[in-house]
Amino acid sequence: MPSTADQSVIAACSFCLKPNTEVSALVAGPGVFICSACVVLCQQVIETRTAAVPQLAPWEQAHDLEDVLAALPRVARTSDQVEESLAGWVRRARELGASWTRIGDALGITRQSAWERFSGEK
């Protein structure tokens, strides 16, 4: 694997928030990324899970301020990635002839809100 100095951050795991430069593999889905370590963890959970056990959200498990602050830019970048992906899907829907009304309906927002958010016009 190339050193992290040779790589640029292009995506981060949507689960552990580690960037592609810190994981061995990152698989992409529509607006979601998962690293190889999280895939292994998911497999273990699925294989061993016998009863529904409530889990704390990751931010509720964090006890160290520095860990929380370090996670903030990764979470923000994940949000940016989702927004970029959503905008790409909306662009494609428009290319295929979808009206702003249909796009708004699909997103649960008004036609006007969809246009304002995704048209690029002011």
C-alpha positions as a printed Julia matrix, in Angstrom:
122×3 Matrix{Float64}:
   0.0     0.0     0.0
   1.37    3.47   -0.82
   2.21    5.73    2.07
  -0.46    8.19    3.17
   1.8    10.98    1.91
   1.31    9.58   -1.62
  -2.49    9.46   -1.3
  -5.12   12.12   -1.04
  -8.27   11.83    1.03
 -11.19   11.3    -1.34
 -13.68    9.56    0.95
 -14.15    8.3     4.49
 -15.88    5.3     6.01
 -19.45    6.27    6.91
 -19.23    4.07   10.01
 -15.83    4.58   11.68
 -15.11    7.85    9.81
 -11.55    6.88    8.9
 -10.41    8.37    5.57
  -9.36    6.18    2.64
  -5.73    6.98    3.49
  -6.05    5.12    6.82
  -7.8     1.93    5.65
  -6.81   -0.94    3.38
 -10.0    -0.8     1.27
 -13.06    1.42    1.02
 -16.22    0.23   -0.74
 -18.64    2.85   -2.07
 -22.41    2.75   -2.3
 -24.93    5.5    -3.03
 -23.74    8.18   -0.61
 -22.15    5.63    1.72
 -18.66    4.25    2.17
 -17.52    1.3     4.3
 -13.96    0.24    5.05
 -12.71   -3.33    5.18
 -12.4    -3.23    8.99
 -16.04   -2.21    9.37
 -17.11   -4.95    6.95
 -15.34   -7.49    9.17
 -16.98   -6.0    12.25
 -20.41   -6.17   10.57
 -19.82   -9.82    9.69
 -18.94  -10.57   13.3
 -22.03   -8.77   14.58
 -24.3   -10.6    12.15
 -22.75  -13.97   12.99
 -22.88  -13.56   16.76
 -25.98  -11.46   17.28
 -28.64  -13.48   19.08
 -30.85  -10.76   20.57
 -31.44   -7.09   19.93
 -29.16   -5.16   22.25
 -29.51   -1.38   22.35
 -26.29    0.37   21.37
 -25.12    3.87   22.14
 -24.46    6.24   19.27
 -20.71    6.71   18.66
 -20.73   10.24   20.13
 -22.36    8.94   23.3
 -19.57    6.38   23.71
 -16.8     8.96   23.41
 -15.34   10.05   26.73
 -12.36   12.04   25.53
 -12.82   15.59   24.23
  -9.88   15.27   21.82
 -11.44   12.17   20.21
 -14.74   14.01   19.8
 -13.04   17.06   18.29
 -10.96   14.86   15.97
 -14.14   13.17   14.7
 -15.9    16.44   13.82
 -14.08   17.15   10.52
 -14.52   13.53    9.42
 -18.25   13.67   10.14
 -18.51   16.99    8.31
 -16.68   15.51    5.3
 -19.04   12.53    5.3
 -21.93   14.97    5.21
 -20.3    16.77    2.27
 -19.88   13.44    0.44
 -23.55   12.59    0.91
 -24.57   16.05   -0.33
 -22.3    15.71   -3.39
 -23.77   12.3    -4.15
 -27.33   13.57   -3.74
 -26.62   16.51   -6.07
 -25.25   14.07   -8.65
 -28.39   11.95   -8.47
 -30.57   15.05   -8.82
 -28.54   16.21  -11.85
 -29.01   12.8   -13.43
 -32.75   12.85  -12.71
 -32.96   16.23  -14.46
 -30.93   14.91  -17.43
 -33.45   12.08  -17.7
 -36.34   14.55  -17.76
 -37.54   14.69  -14.15
 -39.36   17.87  -13.19
 -38.5    19.79  -10.04
 -41.9    18.72   -8.72
 -41.06   15.03   -9.08
 -37.63   15.51   -7.55
 -39.12   17.45   -4.65
 -41.75   14.73   -4.13
 -39.04   12.04   -4.11
 -37.09   13.97   -1.47
 -40.14   14.92    0.61
 -39.65   18.63   -0.05
 -41.4    21.21   -2.21
 -40.6    21.8    -5.86
 -39.32   25.25   -4.92
 -37.04   23.87   -2.19
 -35.62   21.28   -4.6
 -34.95   23.95   -7.23
 -33.33   26.31   -4.71
 -31.11   23.58   -3.3
 -29.99   21.89   -6.52
 -30.49   24.16   -9.55
 -27.34   26.21   -9.02
 -29.33   29.33   -9.9
 -29.96   32.14   -7.45
